[in-house]
Amino acid sequence: MKTTKIFADRNLIVGKVQPTLYGSFIEHLGRAVYEGIYEPGHPTADQDGFRGDVISLIQELNVPIVRYPGGNFVSGYDWRDGIGPKEKRPVRLDLAWHTTEPNEFGTDEFMKWCKKTGITPMMAVNMGTGSVKDAAQLVEYCNHAGGTTISDYRRANGSEEPYNVKYWCIGNEMDGPWQIGHLTADEYGKKALEAAKVMRWTNGETEKEAAGERLKLIVTGSSSHEMKTFPEWDRIVLEHTYKQIDYLSMHRYYEYDEESDHPLEDFLGAADDMSEYIKTLKATIEYVRAKVRSKKQVHISFDEWNIWTQSAERTEPLWKRAPHLLEDVYTFRDMLVFAGLMNTLLNNCDIVHVACLAQLVNVIAPIMTEKGGRAFRQTIFYPFKYLSNTARGETVRTFSDSDTFENQYGKARYLNEAVNFDPETRTLVVSLCNYAQEKRGVELELRSFGELKAKEYVEMTSSDLGAVNGFGAENVAPHEKDLPAVKDGSRVSLVLPPMSWSYLRFQA
Ligand code: AHR
């Protein structure tokens, strides 16, 4: 059996994990909103129609921030359609997903849902068919106290107090030809700069000060590093907007492709590939920061990431309300890659300050529901749950002598790890993926954390890489292991099953 040595030292800190690293995303797409978070008449729904069973599962995931209302949807969306008396709201064609949008759920309902769940809203404005004025007026609707026609609409619609929304995405995937109102980098950069400026003014901010909290503004970066325009798109957009914004967004979905030469290796290479992608954008940010002579540090908002079988065919007809779209049922294999992606986010937490698992319910999501009925946890639910609940401190740099395998992106490590230490609770968390098809020994050398006591050890393993969960059948779930011995307070020897994810928690 091969053994990999992994070394981590308390003093070698990558960065603090921002709580917003564990964000997620709800789009008006398929059954994410309707039959997902919102289903009046469902046995667990409250008086506002919010599904209680779904809220409980989201709370289990401990998601602190949710991006809304899209996604591609936002680029054709007029936020005014989603406010006011429900019976008067227009029913529209959604050209992003070719569905019918009833607008029964809109900004006020989302804010109410956020308040109920304790989740921070992260709003996106329309930079496709929408104007700078539309974006600024949505800020006014959400954040202005009152006394103007637009802010008084909000008050009339039931919210006397402003929502004080802080996080704003200026558009979505504007580099993609599939986007409604797609722009060139130069066009988008100019428009985003104006939107940012005017949104800040509307929020009562001057260059130096703000009436309330300053907005956290996110410009649209590349939709993936496979875009022909990557990374020029990012450079150009940043050059236009650097001084006005706080984050550059990035998106990436990975897919298991049976047609590829080495399907398994090519899929398992995702975590290390995502790391390279982040590093390129980090370097792009640094380049632009030097070029525009700014002392400010722009961070990354990785506001769409997940596994998504994009090649799956659509089976639902056009223009249906809340159709079953993008309802990927995640396999054990998907979970393995997903856990590696989480490790990558943790290992890059110095630059990635916001990340949104896309999405949260029904649409490429960890939670699935049936209309009027049950909900279940997908395989990917678990790594998110364990890490989101405990890996909240500082990521510590690791050194590993793992061997590597070839894949479509280059080389990737068989042993993929992340180590996180919370100095407040003195909790040390280790997340380990074994991508080898044989069991592997691991020697953890965890120095200078103090005397460690093992508190929790869970493992996800399966003889069937294609195993999935379903309603009443959550077969793919972590199981508890006997706690490992800690030698000399800091050394731990483990044996990881082939193709597995392991999670360990220690108290220092
Ligand atoms: O999350 C699904 C879609 O993926 C989003 O609408 C879009 O932004 C991305 O292409």
PDB file of N, CA, C and O and ligand atoms in Angstrom, residues 25 27 29 67 71-73 97 172-173 178-179 251 253 304 308 326 358-359 364, ligand 1:
ATOM      1  N   PHE A  25     -27.041  29.536  -4.284  1.00  0.00           N
ATOM      2  CA  PHE A  25     -27.632  30.284  -5.390  1.00  0.00           C
ATOM      3  C   PHE A  25     -29.040  29.749  -5.679  1.00  0.00           C
ATOM      4  O   PHE A  25     -29.241  28.531  -5.750  1.00  0.00           O
ATOM      5  N   GLU A  27     -32.001  30.506  -8.533  1.00  0.00           N
ATOM      6  CA  GLU A  27     -32.373  31.220  -9.758  1.00  0.00           C
ATOM      7  C   GLU A  27     -33.830  30.909 -10.108  1.00  0.00           C
ATOM      8  O   GLU A  27     -34.335  29.826  -9.766  1.00  0.00           O
ATOM      9  N   LEU A  29     -35.403  29.312 -12.256  1.00  0.00           N
ATOM     10  CA  LEU A  29     -35.031  28.302 -13.255  1.00  0.00           C
ATOM     11  C   LEU A  29     -35.656  26.994 -12.798  1.00  0.00           C
ATOM     12  O   LEU A  29     -35.445  26.586 -11.639  1.00  0.00           O
ATOM     13  N   ARG A  67     -27.354  33.892  -3.607  1.00  0.00           N
ATOM     14  CA  ARG A  67     -27.420  34.767  -4.785  1.00  0.00           C
ATOM     15  C   ARG A  67     -28.785  34.574  -5.463  1.00  0.00           C
ATOM     16  O   ARG A  67     -29.288  33.446  -5.538  1.00  0.00           O
ATOM     17  N   GLY A  71     -27.901  34.304 -12.435  1.00  0.00           N
ATOM     18  CA  GLY A  71     -28.105  33.389 -13.504  1.00  0.00           C
ATOM     19  C   GLY A  71     -28.575  34.067 -14.792  1.00  0.00           C
ATOM     20  O   GLY A  71     -28.825  35.264 -14.886  1.00  0.00           O
ATOM     21  N   ASN A  72     -28.627  33.211 -15.810  1.00  0.00           N
ATOM     22  CA  ASN A  72     -29.058  33.676 -17.138  1.00  0.00           C
ATOM     23  C   ASN A  72     -30.408  34.377 -17.067  1.00  0.00           C
ATOM     24  O   ASN A  72     -30.687  35.294 -17.843  1.00  0.00           O
ATOM     25  N   PHE A  73     -31.251  33.948 -16.153  1.00  0.00           N
ATOM     26  CA  PHE A  73     -32.586  34.523 -16.024  1.00  0.00           C
ATOM     27  C   PHE A  73     -32.531  36.040 -15.818  1.00  0.00           C
ATOM     28  O   PHE A  73     -33.336  36.794 -16.377  1.00  0.00           O
ATOM     29  N   TRP A  97     -34.440  30.377 -20.283  1.00  0.00           N
ATOM     30  CA  TRP A  97     -34.683  28.935 -20.106  1.00  0.00           C
ATOM     31  C   TRP A  97     -35.933  28.469 -20.862  1.00  0.00           C
ATOM     32  O   TRP A  97     -36.365  27.336 -20.707  1.00  0.00           O
ATOM     33  N   ASN A 172     -24.677  38.992 -15.213  1.00  0.00           N
ATOM     34  CA  ASN A 172     -24.326  37.574 -15.151  1.00  0.00           C
ATOM     35  C   ASN A 172     -23.757  37.098 -16.481  1.00  0.00           C
ATOM     36  O   ASN A 172     -24.357  37.364 -17.532  1.00  0.00           O
ATOM     37  N   GLU A 173     -22.616  36.453 -16.437  1.00  0.00           N
ATOM     38  CA  GLU A 173     -22.011  35.800 -17.615  1.00  0.00           C
ATOM     39  C   GLU A 173     -22.175  36.630 -18.889  1.00  0.00           C
ATOM     40  O   GLU A 173     -22.611  36.110 -19.924  1.00  0.00           O
ATOM     41  N   TRP A 178     -24.663  33.043 -25.195  1.00  0.00           N
ATOM     42  CA  TRP A 178     -25.982  32.536 -24.784  1.00  0.00           C
ATOM     43  C   TRP A 178     -26.720  33.540 -23.882  1.00  0.00           C
ATOM     44  O   TRP A 178     -27.899  33.374 -23.603  1.00  0.00           O
ATOM     45  N   GLN A 179     -25.998  34.556 -23.463  1.00  0.00           N
ATOM     46  CA  GLN A 179     -26.598  35.485 -22.516  1.00  0.00           C
ATOM     47  C   GLN A 179     -27.482  36.491 -23.245  1.00  0.00           C
ATOM     48  O   GLN A 179     -27.084  37.025 -24.281  1.00  0.00           O
ATOM     49  N   HIS A 251     -17.029  31.521 -12.719  1.00  0.00           N
ATOM     50  CA  HIS A 251     -17.978  30.408 -12.738  1.00  0.00           C
ATOM     51  C   HIS A 251     -17.270  29.184 -13.304  1.00  0.00           C
ATOM     52  O   HIS A 251     -16.424  29.305 -14.174  1.00  0.00           O
ATOM     53  N   TYR A 253     -18.363  24.826 -14.024  1.00  0.00           N
ATOM     54  CA  TYR A 253     -19.051  23.549 -13.785  1.00  0.00           C
ATOM     55  C   TYR A 253     -18.207  22.443 -14.391  1.00  0.00           C
ATOM     56  O   TYR A 253     -17.646  22.621 -15.468  1.00  0.00           O
ATOM     57  N   GLU A 304     -20.650  30.748  -9.039  1.00  0.00           N
ATOM     58  CA  GLU A 304     -21.316  29.545  -9.569  1.00  0.00           C
ATOM     59  C   GLU A 304     -20.256  28.465  -9.686  1.00  0.00           C
ATOM     60  O   GLU A 304     -19.312  28.608 -10.465  1.00  0.00           O
ATOM     61  N   TRP A 308     -22.189  19.585 -13.226  1.00  0.00           N
ATOM     62  CA  TRP A 308     -23.425  19.754 -14.008  1.00  0.00           C
ATOM     63  C   TRP A 308     -23.257  18.990 -15.326  1.00  0.00           C
ATOM     64  O   TRP A 308     -22.349  19.288 -16.099  1.00  0.00           O
ATOM     65  N   LEU A 326     -32.578  20.777 -15.417  1.00  0.00           N
ATOM     66  CA  LEU A 326     -31.265  20.663 -14.749  1.00  0.00           C
ATOM     67  C   LEU A 326     -31.363  19.901 -13.420  1.00  0.00           C
ATOM     68  O   LEU A 326     -30.709  20.247 -12.433  1.00  0.00           O
ATOM     69  N   ALA A 358     -23.790  26.351  -6.956  1.00  0.00           N
ATOM     70  CA  ALA A 358     -24.908  26.540  -7.886  1.00  0.00           C
ATOM     71  C   ALA A 358     -25.486  25.171  -8.222  1.00  0.00           C
ATOM     72  O   ALA A 358     -24.794  24.384  -8.856  1.00  0.00           O
ATOM     73  N   GLN A 359     -26.700  24.968  -7.783  1.00  0.00           N
ATOM     74  CA  GLN A 359     -27.576  25.868  -7.069  1.00  0.00           C
ATOM     75  C   GLN A 359     -27.976  25.191  -5.757  1.00  0.00           C
ATOM     76  O   GLN A 359     -27.321  24.227  -5.362  1.00  0.00           O
ATOM     77  N   ILE A 364     -29.545  21.496 -10.327  1.00  0.00           N
ATOM     78  CA  ILE A 364     -28.153  21.147  -9.994  1.00  0.00           C
ATOM     79  C   ILE A 364     -27.867  21.463  -8.522  1.00  0.00           C
ATOM     80  O   ILE A 364     -27.051  22.332  -8.202  1.00  0.00           O
TER      81      ILE A 364
HETATM   82  O1  AHR B   1     -26.688  27.702 -12.878  1.00  0.00           O
HETATM   83  C1  AHR B   1     -27.207  27.483 -14.150  1.00  0.00           C
HETATM   84  C2  AHR B   1     -26.712  28.503 -15.159  1.00  0.00           C
HETATM   85  O2  AHR B   1     -25.344  28.329 -15.376  1.00  0.00           O
HETATM   86  C3  AHR B   1     -26.825  29.945 -14.773  1.00  0.00           C
HETATM   87  O3  AHR B   1     -28.066  30.482 -15.063  1.00  0.00           O
HETATM   88  C4  AHR B   1     -25.780  30.599 -15.629  1.00  0.00           C
HETATM   89  O4  AHR B   1     -25.247  31.745 -15.040  1.00  0.00           O
HETATM   90  C5  AHR B   1     -24.761  29.512 -15.850  1.00  0.00           C
HETATM   91  O5  AHR B   1     -24.444  29.356 -17.196  1.00  0.00           O
END
